Every structure is written in C-alpha cells, then in structure tokens.
C-alpha cells in the first residue's frame, strides 16, 4: 500500500471582475493529477515554470485547499479532516520551501525556528527541546553553537539546512521538497542533495521532489513524473524516463539537459510557440499546439493516461 496516494487532484483559482467580484473564469493550475508515493521512495515532479508543480505540493498539505480530488496519506483521507486532525497529520507530512530566506522568520533565532514545531506538537521540557534542536542541527551539518544566531547570519545553503532541520523536527514519514535547491549555487546544490539522500537512508523518509532541473532530479529520484499545463503527461522509473522518454514533451525537456562531455553532441528539440494559458487550455491534448509530432486526433481527443510497460505510464496518442 502506498504511503501517499493522489487521485484526480484539481485546483482551480477563480478569476473575479467588477465591483461585485463576479467569477468570470478559472485558472486551471492543477487539472486531474494522479500519482502515488511509496515508503522510502523519492518521486520527482518536473516541468516548466507555471505548470502547477508547487500548487500540487501545497495542495497535498492543504496549505492551498484543493478544488476536488482525493488525497490519502498513511490510510487517512486528508480532505475529510478538520483543522485539528489536519494539524496532527502535518507532523508526519512536512515541507521544505523553495526560498531558504523568506521561509524563515527573521525575528526568531535558529533554535526557536527549529523548536517551534516541537513545542507545538510535543509535551517535553525545555532542556529536552534544546537537546533535540542541537541534535537536529548536527544532523544537517550545522554547529549547535549557532543555535542563538538569526537567519540573516547564515548563507543560503545554511539557511536551507535550517529549513530541512525544521522539517525533520517531528520525525515525519514524508517530506514535500518544493524546489529546495533551485535558489542555491551549483556546488551547494550537490551538498544539499547528498544531505537529503543521506537523511532519507537514515530515517526511511519518502520525498516528493519538485524541481525543474532534470539533472538534479535524476540524481535523487526513484521515479519521475513530468507535468505540463496542470497535468502529468508521463510517469516512469528514472532510468526508463531518461533513457526512453515516450512523450514528445519529455523528449524535448531531456534534449535540453547539458551533457558534461564536449565530444557528445545532442540534438535539441526546439518547441514552437508559448505555453498556452491555463485559463483556456487547448482542446484534446494540451501539448498539441507545440508538439512537433502532432496528428489530427491530438487536437480533438484528450489522450488517456495509460500503462505502456512496467511502471511506465504516458498520456499520448502517438504511443
């Protein structure tokens, strides 16, 4: 049984106009996303900026209330929980935010930031809390002597380590990593990715790893889901996706990944036009307006998300 199971998740943001704030349309940020996350697994969620990756992550925690769908975590339906029940569940389902500075309260010391979830969920003494915070800081590569410092006294990579320590404070089962390394230098990215991999092995964590950098996702993920305009168009094991992408959008994304070998020349697939508006997405396959392999059926019928081989799913008329 999967630890986290998402079925037909949708999130539409209303567009309001006029004095009476009438709803005249919706931004279809997430439009029918389904996937599962197993214990100890990392599922990468990739796609262009604006495709709905972050909205998916925040909807799972109900930081944004989904429009419809089903989210089952550890056997419980998250959308059926009241606020008190949801608060208890969040101890087991945490998030690491993209911006390591704005996600930390500048008025609180590092010790207070990491201790806050512990104080809110556990009834233990101040001494025990301080000892636990010190252990968490050591586990993410920070010195316990820095416990009374403030976020502005740390580098970007160190601030992200603080965010990771805060996410680990309640021993969660799963963590949603919302582009946790995109704001960091390349050398620091590698350190944080290796840290996440080590912590996953030590604590048997599950990650939903949201990113737009496919080379980073390849390094840490067991399976990869590719999103386009609010929908998952391909889902496969990492090696299957990187070696044999079936959806034209996946092929285009992977063709743009740099290869660290000057003698290897890849043929890049250049997509024509801009990403369509999520307010009024194209009929049929939403990718058909930019697809170099588009057929007549692509503009008429929405492709079914179907199983092609073991653990390889794709939504495309061409397969």
PDB file of N, CA and C in Angstrom, residues 154-200:
ATOM      1  N   UNK A 154      23.413  33.595   8.257  1.00  0.00           N
ATOM      2  CA  UNK A 154      23.788  32.360   7.573  1.00  0.00           C
ATOM      3  C   UNK A 154      23.780  32.544   6.064  1.00  0.00           C
ATOM      4  N   UNK A 155      24.514  31.697   5.369  1.00  0.00           N
ATOM      5  CA  UNK A 155      24.490  31.693   3.903  1.00  0.00           C
ATOM      6  C   UNK A 155      23.216  31.010   3.409  1.00  0.00           C
ATOM      7  N   UNK A 156      22.983  31.081   2.092  1.00  0.00           N
ATOM      8  CA  UNK A 156      21.780  30.462   1.533  1.00  0.00           C
ATOM      9  C   UNK A 156      21.723  28.968   1.771  1.00  0.00           C
ATOM     10  N   UNK A 157      22.853  28.287   1.584  1.00  0.00           N
ATOM     11  CA  UNK A 157      22.890  26.853   1.815  1.00  0.00           C
ATOM     12  C   UNK A 157      22.641  26.497   3.266  1.00  0.00           C
ATOM     13  N   UNK A 158      23.194  27.282   4.181  1.00  0.00           N
ATOM     14  CA  UNK A 158      22.979  27.042   5.610  1.00  0.00           C
ATOM     15  C   UNK A 158      21.525  27.295   5.994  1.00  0.00           C
ATOM     16  N   UNK A 159      20.915  28.325   5.395  1.00  0.00           N
ATOM     17  CA  UNK A 159      19.501  28.592   5.686  1.00  0.00           C
ATOM     18  C   UNK A 159      18.614  27.443   5.223  1.00  0.00           C
ATOM     19  N   UNK A 160      18.966  26.858   4.079  1.00  0.00           N
ATOM     20  CA  UNK A 160      18.166  25.719   3.622  1.00  0.00           C
ATOM     21  C   UNK A 160      18.341  24.526   4.549  1.00  0.00           C
ATOM     22  N   UNK A 161      19.530  24.374   5.124  1.00  0.00           N
ATOM     23  CA  UNK A 161      19.753  23.308   6.110  1.00  0.00           C
ATOM     24  C   UNK A 161      18.883  23.540   7.355  1.00  0.00           C
ATOM     25  N   UNK A 162      18.692  24.799   7.718  1.00  0.00           N
ATOM     26  CA  UNK A 162      17.799  25.118   8.844  1.00  0.00           C
ATOM     27  C   UNK A 162      16.378  24.685   8.516  1.00  0.00           C
ATOM     28  N   UNK A 163      15.944  24.972   7.266  1.00  0.00           N
ATOM     29  CA  UNK A 163      14.609  24.546   6.840  1.00  0.00           C
ATOM     30  C   UNK A 163      14.456  23.036   6.847  1.00  0.00           C
ATOM     31  N   UNK A 164      15.510  22.322   6.474  1.00  0.00           N
ATOM     32  CA  UNK A 164      15.473  20.857   6.493  1.00  0.00           C
ATOM     33  C   UNK A 164      15.381  20.355   7.937  1.00  0.00           C
ATOM     34  N   UNK A 165      16.166  20.968   8.836  1.00  0.00           N
ATOM     35  CA  UNK A 165      16.122  20.571  10.255  1.00  0.00           C
ATOM     36  C   UNK A 165      14.725  20.795  10.831  1.00  0.00           C
ATOM     37  N   UNK A 166      14.098  21.897  10.460  1.00  0.00           N
ATOM     38  CA  UNK A 166      12.732  22.175  10.944  1.00  0.00           C
ATOM     39  C   UNK A 166      11.753  21.117  10.433  1.00  0.00           C
ATOM     40  N   UNK A 167      11.924  20.712   9.162  1.00  0.00           N
ATOM     41  CA  UNK A 167      11.038  19.696   8.585  1.00  0.00           C
ATOM     42  C   UNK A 167      11.224  18.335   9.255  1.00  0.00           C
ATOM     43  N   UNK A 168      12.439  18.081   9.769  1.00  0.00           N
ATOM     44  CA  UNK A 168      12.741  16.790  10.405  1.00  0.00           C
ATOM     45  C   UNK A 168      12.377  16.750  11.882  1.00  0.00           C
ATOM     46  N   UNK A 169      11.997  17.894  12.446  1.00  0.00           N
ATOM     47  CA  UNK A 169      11.855  18.017  13.895  1.00  0.00           C
ATOM     48  C   UNK A 169      10.881  17.018  14.511  1.00  0.00           C
ATOM     49  N   UNK A 170       9.843  16.625  13.773  1.00  0.00           N
ATOM     50  CA  UNK A 170       8.811  15.739  14.328  1.00  0.00           C
ATOM     51  C   UNK A 170       8.886  14.328  13.761  1.00  0.00           C
ATOM     52  N   UNK A 171      10.053  13.975  13.195  1.00  0.00           N
ATOM     53  CA  UNK A 171      10.259  12.647  12.616  1.00  0.00           C
ATOM     54  C   UNK A 171       9.158  12.289  11.606  1.00  0.00           C
ATOM     55  N   UNK A 172       9.037  13.054  10.526  1.00  0.00           N
ATOM     56  CA  UNK A 172       7.957  12.813   9.557  1.00  0.00           C
ATOM     57  C   UNK A 172       8.170  11.529   8.767  1.00  0.00           C
ATOM     58  N   UNK A 173       7.088  11.082   8.129  1.00  0.00           N
ATOM     59  CA  UNK A 173       7.161   9.931   7.233  1.00  0.00           C
ATOM     60  C   UNK A 173       7.495  10.376   5.810  1.00  0.00           C
ATOM     61  N   UNK A 174       7.018  11.563   5.438  1.00  0.00           N
ATOM     62  CA  UNK A 174       7.225  12.068   4.082  1.00  0.00           C
ATOM     63  C   UNK A 174       7.477  13.567   4.109  1.00  0.00           C
ATOM     64  N   UNK A 175       8.262  14.039   3.146  1.00  0.00           N
ATOM     65  CA  UNK A 175       8.580  15.473   3.033  1.00  0.00           C
ATOM     66  C   UNK A 175       8.355  15.907   1.585  1.00  0.00           C
ATOM     67  N   UNK A 176       7.648  17.004   1.418  1.00  0.00           N
ATOM     68  CA  UNK A 176       7.481  17.607   0.098  1.00  0.00           C
ATOM     69  C   UNK A 176       8.606  18.624  -0.077  1.00  0.00           C
ATOM     70  N   UNK A 177       9.488  18.348  -1.013  1.00  0.00           N
ATOM     71  CA  UNK A 177      10.640  19.226  -1.267  1.00  0.00           C
ATOM     72  C   UNK A 177      10.298  20.118  -2.453  1.00  0.00           C
ATOM     73  N   UNK A 178       9.914  21.364  -2.172  1.00  0.00           N
ATOM     74  CA  UNK A 178       9.465  22.279  -3.217  1.00  0.00           C
ATOM     75  C   UNK A 178      10.647  23.059  -3.780  1.00  0.00           C
ATOM     76  N   UNK A 179      11.292  22.508  -4.802  1.00  0.00           N
ATOM     77  CA  UNK A 179      12.474  23.101  -5.422  1.00  0.00           C
ATOM     78  C   UNK A 179      13.486  23.550  -4.361  1.00  0.00           C
ATOM     79  N   UNK A 180      13.946  22.641  -3.507  1.00  0.00           N
ATOM     80  CA  UNK A 180      14.770  23.019  -2.352  1.00  0.00           C
ATOM     81  C   UNK A 180      16.174  23.497  -2.701  1.00  0.00           C
ATOM     82  N   UNK A 181      16.627  23.288  -3.955  1.00  0.00           N
ATOM     83  CA  UNK A 181      17.996  23.682  -4.301  1.00  0.00           C
ATOM     84  C   UNK A 181      18.047  24.692  -5.446  1.00  0.00           C
ATOM     85  N   UNK A 182      16.904  25.108  -5.977  1.00  0.00           N
ATOM     86  CA  UNK A 182      16.909  25.976  -7.160  1.00  0.00           C
ATOM     87  C   UNK A 182      17.479  27.363  -6.878  1.00  0.00           C
ATOM     88  N   UNK A 183      17.440  27.812  -5.611  1.00  0.00           N
ATOM     89  CA  UNK A 183      17.940  29.139  -5.269  1.00  0.00           C
ATOM     90  C   UNK A 183      19.397  29.116  -4.804  1.00  0.00           C
ATOM     91  N   UNK A 184      20.057  27.950  -4.912  1.00  0.00           N
ATOM     92  CA  UNK A 184      21.412  27.792  -4.380  1.00  0.00           C
ATOM     93  C   UNK A 184      22.431  27.662  -5.498  1.00  0.00           C
ATOM     94  N   UNK A 185      23.705  27.957  -5.175  1.00  0.00           N
ATOM     95  CA  UNK A 185      24.794  27.747  -6.129  1.00  0.00           C
ATOM     96  C   UNK A 185      24.928  26.257  -6.440  1.00  0.00           C
ATOM     97  N   UNK A 186      25.525  25.950  -7.597  1.00  0.00           N
ATOM     98  CA  UNK A 186      25.602  24.566  -8.052  1.00  0.00           C
ATOM     99  C   UNK A 186      26.344  23.685  -7.054  1.00  0.00           C
ATOM    100  N   UNK A 187      27.476  24.158  -6.523  1.00  0.00           N
ATOM    101  CA  UNK A 187      28.246  23.347  -5.574  1.00  0.00           C
ATOM    102  C   UNK A 187      27.455  23.100  -4.290  1.00  0.00           C
ATOM    103  N   UNK A 188      26.674  24.099  -3.863  1.00  0.00           N
ATOM    104  CA  UNK A 188      25.856  23.952  -2.660  1.00  0.00           C
ATOM    105  C   UNK A 188      24.673  23.031  -2.944  1.00  0.00           C
ATOM    106  N   UNK A 189      24.152  23.080  -4.173  1.00  0.00           N
ATOM    107  CA  UNK A 189      23.069  22.180  -4.547  1.00  0.00           C
ATOM    108  C   UNK A 189      23.464  20.723  -4.322  1.00  0.00           C
ATOM    109  N   UNK A 190      24.673  20.370  -4.761  1.00  0.00           N
ATOM    110  CA  UNK A 190      25.145  18.991  -4.610  1.00  0.00           C
ATOM    111  C   UNK A 190      25.217  18.600  -3.138  1.00  0.00           C
ATOM    112  N   UNK A 191      25.676  19.519  -2.282  1.00  0.00           N
ATOM    113  CA  UNK A 191      25.770  19.221  -0.851  1.00  0.00           C
ATOM    114  C   UNK A 191      24.390  18.967  -0.245  1.00  0.00           C
ATOM    115  N   UNK A 192      23.417  19.805  -0.608  1.00  0.00           N
ATOM    116  CA  UNK A 192      22.071  19.665  -0.049  1.00  0.00           C
ATOM    117  C   UNK A 192      21.401  18.388  -0.568  1.00  0.00           C
ATOM    118  N   UNK A 193      21.593  18.074  -1.852  1.00  0.00           N
ATOM    119  CA  UNK A 193      21.027  16.845  -2.415  1.00  0.00           C
ATOM    120  C   UNK A 193      21.609  15.619  -1.719  1.00  0.00           C
ATOM    121  N   UNK A 194      22.931  15.613  -1.506  1.00  0.00           N
ATOM    122  CA  UNK A 194      23.575  14.491  -0.808  1.00  0.00           C
ATOM    123  C   UNK A 194      23.087  14.385   0.634  1.00  0.00           C
ATOM    124  N   UNK A 195      22.848  15.549   1.268  1.00  0.00           N
ATOM    125  CA  UNK A 195      22.316  15.556   2.631  1.00  0.00           C
ATOM    126  C   UNK A 195      20.920  14.928   2.663  1.00  0.00           C
ATOM    127  N   UNK A 196      20.064  15.315   1.721  1.00  0.00           N
ATOM    128  CA  UNK A 196      18.713  14.760   1.665  1.00  0.00           C
ATOM    129  C   UNK A 196      18.746  13.250   1.433  1.00  0.00           C
ATOM    130  N   UNK A 197      19.660  12.803   0.564  1.00  0.00           N
ATOM    131  CA  UNK A 197      19.781  11.371   0.286  1.00  0.00           C
ATOM    132  C   UNK A 197      20.239  10.609   1.534  1.00  0.00           C
ATOM    133  N   UNK A 198      21.185  11.198   2.278  1.00  0.00           N
ATOM    134  CA  UNK A 198      21.686  10.542   3.493  1.00  0.00           C
ATOM    135  C   UNK A 198      20.587  10.468   4.558  1.00  0.00           C
ATOM    136  N   UNK A 199      19.856  11.558   4.737  1.00  0.00           N
ATOM    137  CA  UNK A 199      18.781  11.581   5.728  1.00  0.00           C
ATOM    138  C   UNK A 199      17.674  10.593   5.365  1.00  0.00           C
ATOM    139  N   UNK A 200      17.397  10.463   4.071  1.00  0.00           N
ATOM    140  CA  UNK A 200      16.379   9.518   3.630  1.00  0.00           C
ATOM    141  C   UNK A 200      16.770   8.092   3.991  1.00  0.00           C
TER     142      UNK A 200
END
